[in-house]
XYZ file of C-alpha atoms in Angstrom:
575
model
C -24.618 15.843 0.384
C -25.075 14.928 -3.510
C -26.024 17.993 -5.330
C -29.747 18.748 -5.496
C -31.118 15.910 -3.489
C -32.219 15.617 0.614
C -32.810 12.808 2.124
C -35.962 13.264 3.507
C -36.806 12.967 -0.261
C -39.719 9.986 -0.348
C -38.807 6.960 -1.300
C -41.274 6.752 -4.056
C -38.804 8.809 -6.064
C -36.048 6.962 -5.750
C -35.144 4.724 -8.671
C -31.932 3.391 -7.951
C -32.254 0.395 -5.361
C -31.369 1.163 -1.749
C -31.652 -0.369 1.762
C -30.261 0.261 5.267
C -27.449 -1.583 6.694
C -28.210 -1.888 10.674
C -26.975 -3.321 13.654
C -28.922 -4.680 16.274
C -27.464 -2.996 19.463
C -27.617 0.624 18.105
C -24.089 0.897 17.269
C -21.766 -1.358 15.503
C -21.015 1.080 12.927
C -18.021 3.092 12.573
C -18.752 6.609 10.296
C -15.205 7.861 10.914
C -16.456 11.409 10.010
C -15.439 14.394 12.454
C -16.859 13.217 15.295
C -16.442 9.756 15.721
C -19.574 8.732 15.259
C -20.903 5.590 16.017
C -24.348 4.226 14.549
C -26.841 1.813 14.240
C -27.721 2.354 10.467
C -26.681 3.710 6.703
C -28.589 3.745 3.807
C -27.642 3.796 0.903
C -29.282 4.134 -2.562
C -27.146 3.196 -5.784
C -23.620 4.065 -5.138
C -23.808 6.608 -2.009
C -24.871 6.928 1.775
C -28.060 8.728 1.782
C -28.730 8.439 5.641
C -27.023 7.856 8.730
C -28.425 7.200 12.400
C -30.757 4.944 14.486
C -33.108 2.513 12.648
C -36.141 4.035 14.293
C -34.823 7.552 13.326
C -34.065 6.623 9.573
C -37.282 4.661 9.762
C -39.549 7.834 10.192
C -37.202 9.301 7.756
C -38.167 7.497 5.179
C -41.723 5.937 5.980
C -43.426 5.702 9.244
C -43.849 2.024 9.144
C -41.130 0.533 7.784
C -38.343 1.041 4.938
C -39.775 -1.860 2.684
C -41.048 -0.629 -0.691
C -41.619 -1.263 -3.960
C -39.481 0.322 -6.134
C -38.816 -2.001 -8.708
C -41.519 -4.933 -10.306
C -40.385 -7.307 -7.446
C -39.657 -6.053 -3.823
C -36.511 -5.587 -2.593
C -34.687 -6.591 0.511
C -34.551 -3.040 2.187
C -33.232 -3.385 5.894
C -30.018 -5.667 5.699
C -28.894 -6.424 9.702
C -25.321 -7.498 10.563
C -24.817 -10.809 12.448
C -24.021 -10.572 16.233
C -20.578 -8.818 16.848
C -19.581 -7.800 13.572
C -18.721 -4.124 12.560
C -18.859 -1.732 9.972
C -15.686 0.443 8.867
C -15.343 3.085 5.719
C -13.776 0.811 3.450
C -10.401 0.377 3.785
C -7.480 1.931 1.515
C -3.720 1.309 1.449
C -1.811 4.652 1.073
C 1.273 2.451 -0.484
C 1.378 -0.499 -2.488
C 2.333 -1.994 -6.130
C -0.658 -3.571 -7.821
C 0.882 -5.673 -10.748
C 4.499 -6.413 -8.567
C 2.328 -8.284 -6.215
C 0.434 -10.400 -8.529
C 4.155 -11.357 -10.258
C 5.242 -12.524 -6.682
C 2.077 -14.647 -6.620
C 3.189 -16.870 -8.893
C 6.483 -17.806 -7.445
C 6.257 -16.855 -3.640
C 9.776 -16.850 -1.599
C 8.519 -15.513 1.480
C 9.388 -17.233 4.524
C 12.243 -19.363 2.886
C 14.947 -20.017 5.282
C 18.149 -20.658 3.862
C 19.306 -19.661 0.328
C 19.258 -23.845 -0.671
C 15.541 -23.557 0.844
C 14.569 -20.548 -1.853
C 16.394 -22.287 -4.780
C 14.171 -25.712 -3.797
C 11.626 -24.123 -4.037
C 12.009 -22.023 -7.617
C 13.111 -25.910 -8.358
C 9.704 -27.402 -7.579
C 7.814 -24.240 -9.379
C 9.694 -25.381 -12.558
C 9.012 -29.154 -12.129
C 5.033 -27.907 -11.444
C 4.880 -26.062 -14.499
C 5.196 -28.126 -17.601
C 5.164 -25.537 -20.355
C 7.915 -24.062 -18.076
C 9.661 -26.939 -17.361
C 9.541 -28.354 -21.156
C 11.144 -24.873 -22.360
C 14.240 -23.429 -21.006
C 14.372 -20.027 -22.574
C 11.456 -19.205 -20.964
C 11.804 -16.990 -18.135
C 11.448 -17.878 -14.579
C 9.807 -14.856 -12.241
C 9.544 -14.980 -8.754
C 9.667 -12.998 -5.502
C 9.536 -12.146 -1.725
C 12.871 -13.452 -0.265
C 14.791 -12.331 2.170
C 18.539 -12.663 2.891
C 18.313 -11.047 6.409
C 15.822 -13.812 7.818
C 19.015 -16.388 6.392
C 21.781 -17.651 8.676
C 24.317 -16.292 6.950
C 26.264 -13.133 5.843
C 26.182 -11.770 2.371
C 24.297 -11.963 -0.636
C 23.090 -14.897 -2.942
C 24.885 -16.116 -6.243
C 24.257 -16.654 -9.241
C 26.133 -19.887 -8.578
C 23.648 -21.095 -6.254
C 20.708 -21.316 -9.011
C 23.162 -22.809 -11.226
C 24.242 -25.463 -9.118
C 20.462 -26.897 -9.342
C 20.385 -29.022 -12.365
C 16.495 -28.378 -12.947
C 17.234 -25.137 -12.668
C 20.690 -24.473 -14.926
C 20.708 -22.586 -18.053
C 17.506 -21.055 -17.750
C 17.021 -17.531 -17.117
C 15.816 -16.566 -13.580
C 14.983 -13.456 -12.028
C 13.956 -13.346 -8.212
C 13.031 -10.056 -6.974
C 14.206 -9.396 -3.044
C 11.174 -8.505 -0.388
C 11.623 -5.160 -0.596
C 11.941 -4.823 -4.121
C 15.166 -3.555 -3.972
C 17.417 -6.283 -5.212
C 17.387 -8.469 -8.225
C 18.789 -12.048 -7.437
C 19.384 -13.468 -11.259
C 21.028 -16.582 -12.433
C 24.066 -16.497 -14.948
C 21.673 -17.355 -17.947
C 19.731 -14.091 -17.217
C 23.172 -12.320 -16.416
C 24.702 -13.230 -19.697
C 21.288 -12.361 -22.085
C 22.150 -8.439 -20.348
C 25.556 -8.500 -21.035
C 27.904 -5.881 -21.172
C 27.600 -4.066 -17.790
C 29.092 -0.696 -17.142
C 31.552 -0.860 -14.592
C 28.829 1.675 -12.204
C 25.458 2.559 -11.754
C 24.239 6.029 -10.680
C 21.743 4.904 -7.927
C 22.451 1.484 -7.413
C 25.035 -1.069 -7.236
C 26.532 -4.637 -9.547
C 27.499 -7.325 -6.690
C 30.391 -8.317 -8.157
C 33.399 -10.756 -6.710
C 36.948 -10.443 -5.791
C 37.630 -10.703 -10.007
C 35.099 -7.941 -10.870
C 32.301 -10.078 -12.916
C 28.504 -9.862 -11.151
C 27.706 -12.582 -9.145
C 24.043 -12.375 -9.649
C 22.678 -9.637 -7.438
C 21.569 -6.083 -8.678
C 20.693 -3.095 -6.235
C 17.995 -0.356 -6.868
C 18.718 1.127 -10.011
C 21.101 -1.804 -11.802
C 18.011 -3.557 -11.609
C 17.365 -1.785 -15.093
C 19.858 -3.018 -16.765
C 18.757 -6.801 -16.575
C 17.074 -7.792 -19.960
C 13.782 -8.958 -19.291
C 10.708 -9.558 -21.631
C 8.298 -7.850 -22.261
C 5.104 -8.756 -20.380
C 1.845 -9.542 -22.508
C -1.950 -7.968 -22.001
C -2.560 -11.583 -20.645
C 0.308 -11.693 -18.104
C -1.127 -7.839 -16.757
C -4.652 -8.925 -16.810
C -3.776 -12.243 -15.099
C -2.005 -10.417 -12.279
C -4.077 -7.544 -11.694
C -6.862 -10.228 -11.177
C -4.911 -12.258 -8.674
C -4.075 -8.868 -6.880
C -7.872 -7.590 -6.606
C -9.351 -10.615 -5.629
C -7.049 -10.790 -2.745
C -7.119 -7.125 -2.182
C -11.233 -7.392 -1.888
C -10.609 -10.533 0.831
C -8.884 -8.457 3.281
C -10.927 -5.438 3.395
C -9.720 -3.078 0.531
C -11.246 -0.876 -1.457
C -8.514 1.801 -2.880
C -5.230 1.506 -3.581
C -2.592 3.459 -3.712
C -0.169 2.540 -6.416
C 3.195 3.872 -5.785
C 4.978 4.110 -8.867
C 3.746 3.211 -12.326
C 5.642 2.891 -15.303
C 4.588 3.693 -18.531
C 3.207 0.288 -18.774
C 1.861 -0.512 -15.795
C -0.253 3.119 -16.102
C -1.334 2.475 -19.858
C -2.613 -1.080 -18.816
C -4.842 0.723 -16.151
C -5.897 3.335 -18.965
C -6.846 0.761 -20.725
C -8.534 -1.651 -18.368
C -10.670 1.584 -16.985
C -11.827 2.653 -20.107
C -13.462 -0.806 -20.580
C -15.728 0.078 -17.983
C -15.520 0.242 -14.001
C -12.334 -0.639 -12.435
C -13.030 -3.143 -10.144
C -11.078 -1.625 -7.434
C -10.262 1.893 -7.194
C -6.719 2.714 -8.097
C -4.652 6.471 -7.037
C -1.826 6.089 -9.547
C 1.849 7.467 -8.576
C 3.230 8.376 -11.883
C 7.062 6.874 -11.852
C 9.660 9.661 -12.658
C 12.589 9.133 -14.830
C 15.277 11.065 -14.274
C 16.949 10.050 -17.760
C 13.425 11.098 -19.695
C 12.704 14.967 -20.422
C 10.595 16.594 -17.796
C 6.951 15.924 -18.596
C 4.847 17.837 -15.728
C 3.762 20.445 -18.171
C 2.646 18.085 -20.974
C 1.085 15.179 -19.903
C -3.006 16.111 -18.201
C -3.497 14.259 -14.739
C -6.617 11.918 -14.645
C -8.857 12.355 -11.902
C -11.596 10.062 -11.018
C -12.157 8.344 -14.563
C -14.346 5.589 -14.732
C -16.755 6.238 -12.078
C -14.186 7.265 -9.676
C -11.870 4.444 -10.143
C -8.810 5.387 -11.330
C -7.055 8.588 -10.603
C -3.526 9.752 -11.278
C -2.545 13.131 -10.529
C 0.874 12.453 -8.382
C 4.524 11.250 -9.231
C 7.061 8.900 -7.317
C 10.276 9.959 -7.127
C 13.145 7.510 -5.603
C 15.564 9.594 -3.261
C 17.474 6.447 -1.729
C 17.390 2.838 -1.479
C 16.107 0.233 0.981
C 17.683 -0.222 4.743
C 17.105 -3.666 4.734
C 19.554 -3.956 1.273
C 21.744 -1.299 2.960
C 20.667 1.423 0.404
C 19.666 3.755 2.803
C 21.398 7.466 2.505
C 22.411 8.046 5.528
C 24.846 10.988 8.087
C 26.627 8.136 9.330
C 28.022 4.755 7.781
C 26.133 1.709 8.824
C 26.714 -0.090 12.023
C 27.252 -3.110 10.388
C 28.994 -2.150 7.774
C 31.248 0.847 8.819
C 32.745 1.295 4.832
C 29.143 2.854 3.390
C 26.493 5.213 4.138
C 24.258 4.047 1.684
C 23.470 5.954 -1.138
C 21.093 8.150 -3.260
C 19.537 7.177 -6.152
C 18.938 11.027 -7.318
C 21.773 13.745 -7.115
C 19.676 16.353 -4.735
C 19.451 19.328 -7.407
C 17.406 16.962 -9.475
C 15.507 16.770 -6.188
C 15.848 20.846 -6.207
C 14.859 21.188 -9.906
C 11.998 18.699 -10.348
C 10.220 19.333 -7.514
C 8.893 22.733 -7.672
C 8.397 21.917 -11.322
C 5.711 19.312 -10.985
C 4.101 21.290 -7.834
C 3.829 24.552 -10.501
C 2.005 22.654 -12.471
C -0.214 20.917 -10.960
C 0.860 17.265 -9.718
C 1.093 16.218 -6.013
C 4.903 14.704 -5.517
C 5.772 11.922 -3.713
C 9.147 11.227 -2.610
C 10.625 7.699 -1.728
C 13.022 8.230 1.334
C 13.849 5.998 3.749
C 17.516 6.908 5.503
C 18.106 9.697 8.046
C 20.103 11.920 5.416
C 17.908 11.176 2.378
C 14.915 12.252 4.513
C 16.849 15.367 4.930
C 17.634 16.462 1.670
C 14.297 15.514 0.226
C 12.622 17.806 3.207
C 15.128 20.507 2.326
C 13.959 19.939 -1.320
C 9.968 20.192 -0.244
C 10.931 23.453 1.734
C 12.401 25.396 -0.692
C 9.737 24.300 -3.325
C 6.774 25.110 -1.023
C 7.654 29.125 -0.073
C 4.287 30.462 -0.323
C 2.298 27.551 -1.699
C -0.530 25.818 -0.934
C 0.411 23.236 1.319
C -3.536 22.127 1.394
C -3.864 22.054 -2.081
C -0.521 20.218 -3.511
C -0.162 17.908 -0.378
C 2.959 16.595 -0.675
C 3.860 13.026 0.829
C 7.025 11.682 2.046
C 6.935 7.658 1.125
C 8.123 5.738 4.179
C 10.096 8.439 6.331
C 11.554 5.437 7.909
C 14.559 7.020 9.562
C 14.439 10.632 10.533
C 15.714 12.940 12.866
C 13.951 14.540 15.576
C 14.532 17.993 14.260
C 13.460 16.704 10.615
C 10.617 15.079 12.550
C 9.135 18.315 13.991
C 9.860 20.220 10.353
C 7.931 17.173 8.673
C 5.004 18.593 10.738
C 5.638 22.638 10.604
C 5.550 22.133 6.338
C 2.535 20.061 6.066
C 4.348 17.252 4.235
C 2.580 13.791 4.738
C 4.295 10.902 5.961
C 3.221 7.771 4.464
C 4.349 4.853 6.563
C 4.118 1.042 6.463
C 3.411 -0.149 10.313
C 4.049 -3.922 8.814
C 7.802 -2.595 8.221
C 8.536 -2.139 11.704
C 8.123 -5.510 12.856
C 9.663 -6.922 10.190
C 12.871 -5.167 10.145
C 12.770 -4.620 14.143
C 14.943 -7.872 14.637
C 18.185 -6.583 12.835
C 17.642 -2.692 12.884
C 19.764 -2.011 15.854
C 22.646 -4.131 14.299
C 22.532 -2.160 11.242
C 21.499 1.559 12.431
C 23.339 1.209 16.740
C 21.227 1.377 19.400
C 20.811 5.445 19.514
C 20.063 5.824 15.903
C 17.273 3.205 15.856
C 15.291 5.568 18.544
C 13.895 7.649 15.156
C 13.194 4.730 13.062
C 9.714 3.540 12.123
C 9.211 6.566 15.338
C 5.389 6.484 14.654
C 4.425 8.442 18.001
C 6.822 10.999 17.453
C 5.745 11.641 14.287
C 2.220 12.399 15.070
C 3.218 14.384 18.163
C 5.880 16.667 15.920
C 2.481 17.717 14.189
C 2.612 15.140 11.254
C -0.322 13.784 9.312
C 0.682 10.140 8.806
C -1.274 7.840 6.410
C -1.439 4.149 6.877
C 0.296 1.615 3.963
C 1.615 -1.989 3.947
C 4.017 -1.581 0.565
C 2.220 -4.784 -0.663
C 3.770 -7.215 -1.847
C 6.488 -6.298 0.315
C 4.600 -6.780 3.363
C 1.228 -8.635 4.166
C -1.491 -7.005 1.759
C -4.042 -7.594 4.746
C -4.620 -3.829 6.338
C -5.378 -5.197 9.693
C -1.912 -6.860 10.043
C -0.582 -2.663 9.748
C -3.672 -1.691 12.163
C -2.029 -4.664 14.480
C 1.307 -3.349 13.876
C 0.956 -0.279 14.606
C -0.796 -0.587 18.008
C 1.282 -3.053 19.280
C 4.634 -3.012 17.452
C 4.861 -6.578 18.273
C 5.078 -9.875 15.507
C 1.928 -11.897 14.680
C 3.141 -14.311 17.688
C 3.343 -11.491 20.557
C 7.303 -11.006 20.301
C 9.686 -8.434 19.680
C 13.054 -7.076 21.036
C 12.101 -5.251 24.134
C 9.369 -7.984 24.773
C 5.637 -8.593 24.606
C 5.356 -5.102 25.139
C 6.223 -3.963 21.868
C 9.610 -2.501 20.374
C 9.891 0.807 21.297
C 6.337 0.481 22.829
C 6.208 4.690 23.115
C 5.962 4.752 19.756
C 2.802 3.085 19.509
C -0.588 4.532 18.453
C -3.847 4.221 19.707
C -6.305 2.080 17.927
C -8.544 5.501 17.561
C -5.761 6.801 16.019
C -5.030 4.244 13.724
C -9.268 4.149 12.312
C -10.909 6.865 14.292
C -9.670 9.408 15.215
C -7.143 10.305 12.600
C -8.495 7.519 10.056
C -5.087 6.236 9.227
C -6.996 3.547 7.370
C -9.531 5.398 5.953
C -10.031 9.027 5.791
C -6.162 10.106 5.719
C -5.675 7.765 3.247
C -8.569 9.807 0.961
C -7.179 13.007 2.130
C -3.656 11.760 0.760
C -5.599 11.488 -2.204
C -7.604 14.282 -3.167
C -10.248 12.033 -2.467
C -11.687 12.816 1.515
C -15.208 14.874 -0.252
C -16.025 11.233 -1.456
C -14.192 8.487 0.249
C -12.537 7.377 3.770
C -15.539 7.607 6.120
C -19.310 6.737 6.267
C -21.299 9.829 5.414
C -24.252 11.471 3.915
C -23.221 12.126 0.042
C -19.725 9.742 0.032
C -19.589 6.926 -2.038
C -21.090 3.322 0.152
C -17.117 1.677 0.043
C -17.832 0.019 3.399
C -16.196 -3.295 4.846
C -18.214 -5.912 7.384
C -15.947 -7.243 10.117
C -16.237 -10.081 11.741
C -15.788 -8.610 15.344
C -14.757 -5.031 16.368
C -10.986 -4.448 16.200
C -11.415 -1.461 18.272
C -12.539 -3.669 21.261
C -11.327 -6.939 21.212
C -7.842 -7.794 23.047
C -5.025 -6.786 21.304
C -4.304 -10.580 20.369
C -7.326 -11.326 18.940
C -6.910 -8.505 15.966
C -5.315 -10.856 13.547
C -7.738 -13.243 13.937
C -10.332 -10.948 12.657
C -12.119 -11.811 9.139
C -13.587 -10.209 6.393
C -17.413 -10.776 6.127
C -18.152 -8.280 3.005
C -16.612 -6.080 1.273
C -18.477 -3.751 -0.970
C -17.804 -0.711 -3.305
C -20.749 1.812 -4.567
C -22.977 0.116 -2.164
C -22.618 -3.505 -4.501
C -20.594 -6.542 -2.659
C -17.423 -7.488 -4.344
C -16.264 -10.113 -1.928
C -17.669 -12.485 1.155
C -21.190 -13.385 2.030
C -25.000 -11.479 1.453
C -25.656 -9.649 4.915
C -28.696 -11.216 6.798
C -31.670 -9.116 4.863
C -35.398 -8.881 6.373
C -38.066 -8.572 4.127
């Protein structure tokens, strides 16, 4: 309820525009709140839900004959009805993402390539399709999404391999990996970054048989590549490219999970010019090499209107499964001679963490293998001895791999698990060669999770995986690929780990309200209720009824934020 006003209040009073949304059949939208609730109507005046319930019921709420009214010099539209079999959900937030890394892949796109002389045709075409690119060859080339697993063959990419391409020789070029793990670079780049220590804490120099890098850096040797430094123009350009897509598929908040210093001071910047056009719940990226800065630095929370808020930090415990940087008890399957590795030593882990809970800042830990998962829950318990769960709410970024006793501590500390549904179908088709077929039982083990007592909040790790949130709503449901395929069958891999669709938007709002609660944000956002801000998303049918293969064929009708549409078409209005 917004302070000091009830909405029986007469309309006459209201000065800020409103109007109901309805459906036709006396339900069709989806509140989310406690209960479940479906409804025919919401109104909403200015940027919140005033009302909620059947049109004849909000009707005599607000005038006995109808909700039409003047309240401006010309009339306005007041009742605004939905078009047969389309839906209304809170609108719809993605608990893990990167903002600005996903408009950089959109320029050069490598997802889906097939073969490494596949990618490397296709950075060749980008340069031929750029001239100012093409006509200067000290200019960098930036691209991203590929994926050496989905390639028939073993090992990494080369340096070589973008060198042998006479379009693309001598020019510096730096392809980021699909899970933004691994830096495929071309000698040019390579040599500009020159000299290399002989290790990394953290991450890893491919190197050959001689000892010189063959082009391919691992988690934290990505930072020693040279790269320039981006422009106001290049940010602006990509956060564009990144919203406007992000307002196709449905979203409305974002989490962002791990900001530099540049990345957050662009988003300072851009939100004090006015409203952020998309709201934005800013992980603050750590630096283990910079002094601690919990103490100093003032969290922002809700500036501009509500749009940008950054009161958490992202730590990285490990690396990436897919790149084999996963920490974990046991060496890899298919590669018996490592475990993986940390990126932190744990007593920074130990040291840090209670730290940045003390004063003030909710901590989010990347950790994705079996052991790192361990130590970082280790970490959370001895930092959370007589705390406030509730009010730090501390989140566990991916929890990919975990074991069932880690599983039911997860749930007995209050730790939130923040996991990507899209990752489980994607990595399903080599995770038993890498992991055996025992130790892939507790990976991506969504089910279990929630049954151990977890709270699990819904993310796609954008660009990583599909930005759409209904491909993740698919996912985790089914745990089968776009085409109805997976391991086990068309029943889904591991099908007893699935979820239930009322788990994954009603009745734990994995979409929507656990995504605000992971936020700070639940008293405002993730469901459709008296007093919460009007962030609501149209849907072309209801992806709580249709068959389970019709999900992904599901559009995007509207999307609006504060009660205004950012994206799609005007819902039918009667005047």
């Amino acid at each position: 309820m917004l302070a000091g006003y009830t909405y029986f209040q007469s309309p006459k009073a209201v000065s800020d525009p409103y109007y109901a949304l309805c459906s036709r059949d006396g339900k069709g939208i989806y509140t989310v709140d406690a209960q479940n609730t479906q409804t025919q109507c919401i109104v909403i005046r200015g940027s919140y839900i005033i009302d909620t319930g059947l049109l004849q019921d909000v009707q005599k709420r607000w005038d006995k004959f109808t909700l039409k009214r003047l309240i401006s010099p010309q009339p306005t539209p007041i009742i605004r009805y939905l078009r047969p079999g389309a839906v209304v959900v809170p609108g719809l937030s993605d608990s893990h993402a990167h903002i600005l890394e996903y408009g950089a892949t959109q320029q050069l796109p490598l997802e889906g390539t097939k073969t490494i002389q596949d990618t490397v045709a296709r950075v060749r075409d980008y340069i031929l399709s750029n001239p100012d690119l093409h006509n200067d060859t000290s200019k960098f080339v930036m691209g991203g999404g590929w994926d050496h697993t989905a390639w028939p063959t073993n090992g990494w990419p080369t340096s070589a391999h973008l060198d042998e391409d006479p379009v693309i020789r001598g020019r510096p070029v730096v392809l980021q990996s699909k899970d933004c793990h691994a830096l495929w670079v071309s000698s040019s780049a390579i040599e500009a970054s020159m000299p290399f220590p002989e290790t990394v804490d953290g991450g890893i120099i491919v190197r050959d048989d001689v000892g010189n890098p063959t082009g391919v850096l691992l988690d934290n040797a990505q930072e020693l590549l040279k790269q320039p430094e981006l422009t106001e123009a290049d940010l602006l350009r990509r956060f564009k490219v990144a919203v406007k897509d992000a307002h196709a598929v449905g979203l409305t908040s974002i989490h962002d999970a791990g900001l530099d210093p540049a990345s957050l001071a662009f988003f300072k910047r851009q939100a004090a010019l006015g409203d952020l056009p998309i709201r934005i719940y800013g992980m603050t990226y750590f630096d283990e090499n910079a002094p601690y800065w919990g103490n100093q630095t003032k969290p922002i929370v809700g500036a501009g209107n509500d749009r940008l808020t950054t009161r958490s930090v992202k730590i990285f415990a490990d690396g990436a499964l897919r790149t084999g940087g996963a920490s974990l008890y046991e060496p890899y399957a298919d590669n018996p001679s490592t475990k993986g590795f940390m990126r932190l030593e744990s007593d920074i882990l130990f040291d840090v963490i209670p730290k940045f809970l003390r004063d003030g800042w909710q901590v989010n830990v990347h950790a994705i293998g079996d052991r790192a998962n361990g130590i970082v829950l280790d970490a959370f318990e001895a930092s959370l001895k007589g705390a406030n769960v509730t009010g730090s709410r501390p989140r566990l970024e991916h929890a990919q791999l975990m074991t069932g006793d880690d599983m039911k501590r997860l749930g007995r500390l209050g730790v939130i698990a923040s996991v990507q549904p899209t990752h489980a179908i994607s990595d399903m088709w080599y995770a038993q060669d890498r992991l055996g077929p025992e130790r892939v039982k507790g990976l991506y083990a969504f089910r279990s999770l929630i049954d151990s007592g977890a709270r699990i909040t819904l993310g796609s790790d954008f660009p990583v995986e599909s930005m759409n949130p209904l491909s993740g709503f698919y996912a985790a449901v089914t745990r089968v690929s776009p085409d109805g395929k997976s391991p086990h069958g068309p029943g889904g891999w591991f099908p007893e780990q699935r979820i239930t669709r009322q788990e994954a938007l009603r009745g734990e709002g994995r979409m929507t309200i656990d995504p605000a609660y992971a936020s700070f944000t639940e008293n405002i956002l993730g469901s459709l209720e008296v007093g919460k801000r009007a962030d609501y998303v149209v849907l072309s049918q209801d992806i709580m009824e249709v068959p389970e293969n019709e999900i992904l064929a599901t559009s995007v009708l509207t999307t609006a934020m504060d009660g205004k549409r950012v994206y799609g078409e005007p819902i039918l209005e009667e005047i």
